[in-house]
Amino acid sequence: HCHIPNGGGNTKMNLGPWVKSEDQHLINAPPEHGNFGLPDARLLVPGDPGLSMLPIRVTLRGIGQMPPVGTLQPDIEGIRLLYEWQQTLVQPTIDE
């Protein structure tokens, strides 16, 4: 219900299942709500969780955590799956 148009989230990110990856505003997109001290942060860098805000936000508890309510502990299995999925992504190439 969040991170879709009119879903209550307050970013450009659109993670609806019908949205093409290039229209999600996720891959290599700059964060809209701070970088938590991560230089050159991006929401999701293919193959590199260490440069990505998404894994940080789902791991945090407190200010900046995702989801923002309803959880007191990170979902360890969900985080593992997120890291594994991110490792399978390939950095998009630029056609010259």
Short mmCIF file of N, CA and C in Angstrom, two decimals, residues 1 5 13 25 34 39 42 47 56-58 63 69 71 76-78 80 86 93:
data_model
loop_
_atom_site.label_atom_id
_atom_site.label_comp_id
_atom_site.label_asym_id
_atom_site.label_seq_id
_atom_site.Cartn_x
_atom_site.Cartn_y
_atom_site.Cartn_z
N HIS A 1 0.80 -1.20 0.00
CA HIS A 1 0.00 0.00 0.00
C HIS A 1 0.85 1.27 0.00
N PRO A 5 1.70 5.20 -6.39
CA PRO A 5 0.98 6.48 -6.46
C PRO A 5 -0.23 6.48 -5.52
N MET A 13 9.49 6.89 -5.56
CA MET A 13 9.60 5.45 -5.72
C MET A 13 8.22 4.83 -5.94
N HIS A 25 11.91 4.37 -10.11
CA HIS A 25 12.69 5.37 -9.37
C HIS A 25 13.38 4.71 -8.18
N GLY A 34 17.52 11.69 3.01
CA GLY A 34 18.80 11.58 3.68
C GLY A 34 19.58 10.35 3.26
N PRO A 39 28.24 8.29 1.59
CA PRO A 39 28.56 9.16 0.46
C PRO A 39 28.08 8.55 -0.86
N ARG A 42 22.66 5.72 -3.03
CA ARG A 42 21.58 5.48 -3.98
C ARG A 42 20.57 4.57 -3.28
N GLY A 47 23.90 -5.15 -7.35
CA GLY A 47 25.06 -5.92 -6.94
C GLY A 47 25.84 -5.36 -5.77
N ILE A 56 19.88 -0.65 4.19
CA ILE A 56 20.12 0.05 5.46
C ILE A 56 18.79 0.36 6.14
N ARG A 57 17.84 0.89 5.37
CA ARG A 57 16.57 1.30 5.95
C ARG A 57 15.77 0.13 6.51
N VAL A 58 15.81 -1.03 5.86
CA VAL A 58 15.05 -2.17 6.38
C VAL A 58 15.75 -2.84 7.56
N ILE A 63 14.62 6.00 14.03
CA ILE A 63 14.46 7.02 12.99
C ILE A 63 14.98 6.50 11.66
N VAL A 69 6.45 1.85 10.82
CA VAL A 69 5.66 1.46 11.99
C VAL A 69 5.38 -0.04 11.94
N THR A 71 6.88 -2.60 13.41
CA THR A 71 7.94 -3.58 13.62
C THR A 71 8.90 -3.10 14.69
N ILE A 76 14.96 -10.60 9.67
CA ILE A 76 16.26 -11.14 9.25
C ILE A 76 16.14 -11.94 7.95
N GLU A 77 15.14 -12.79 7.84
CA GLU A 77 14.95 -13.57 6.62
C GLU A 77 14.65 -12.66 5.43
N GLY A 78 13.82 -11.66 5.64
CA GLY A 78 13.53 -10.71 4.56
C GLY A 78 14.77 -9.94 4.13
N ARG A 80 17.87 -10.99 4.39
CA ARG A 80 18.72 -11.94 3.66
C ARG A 80 18.25 -12.08 2.22
N GLN A 86 19.52 -8.48 -4.49
CA GLN A 86 20.33 -7.35 -4.96
C GLN A 86 21.63 -7.84 -5.59
N THR A 93 23.68 -0.93 -18.49
CA THR A 93 24.71 -0.38 -19.36
C THR A 93 24.16 0.82 -20.11
#
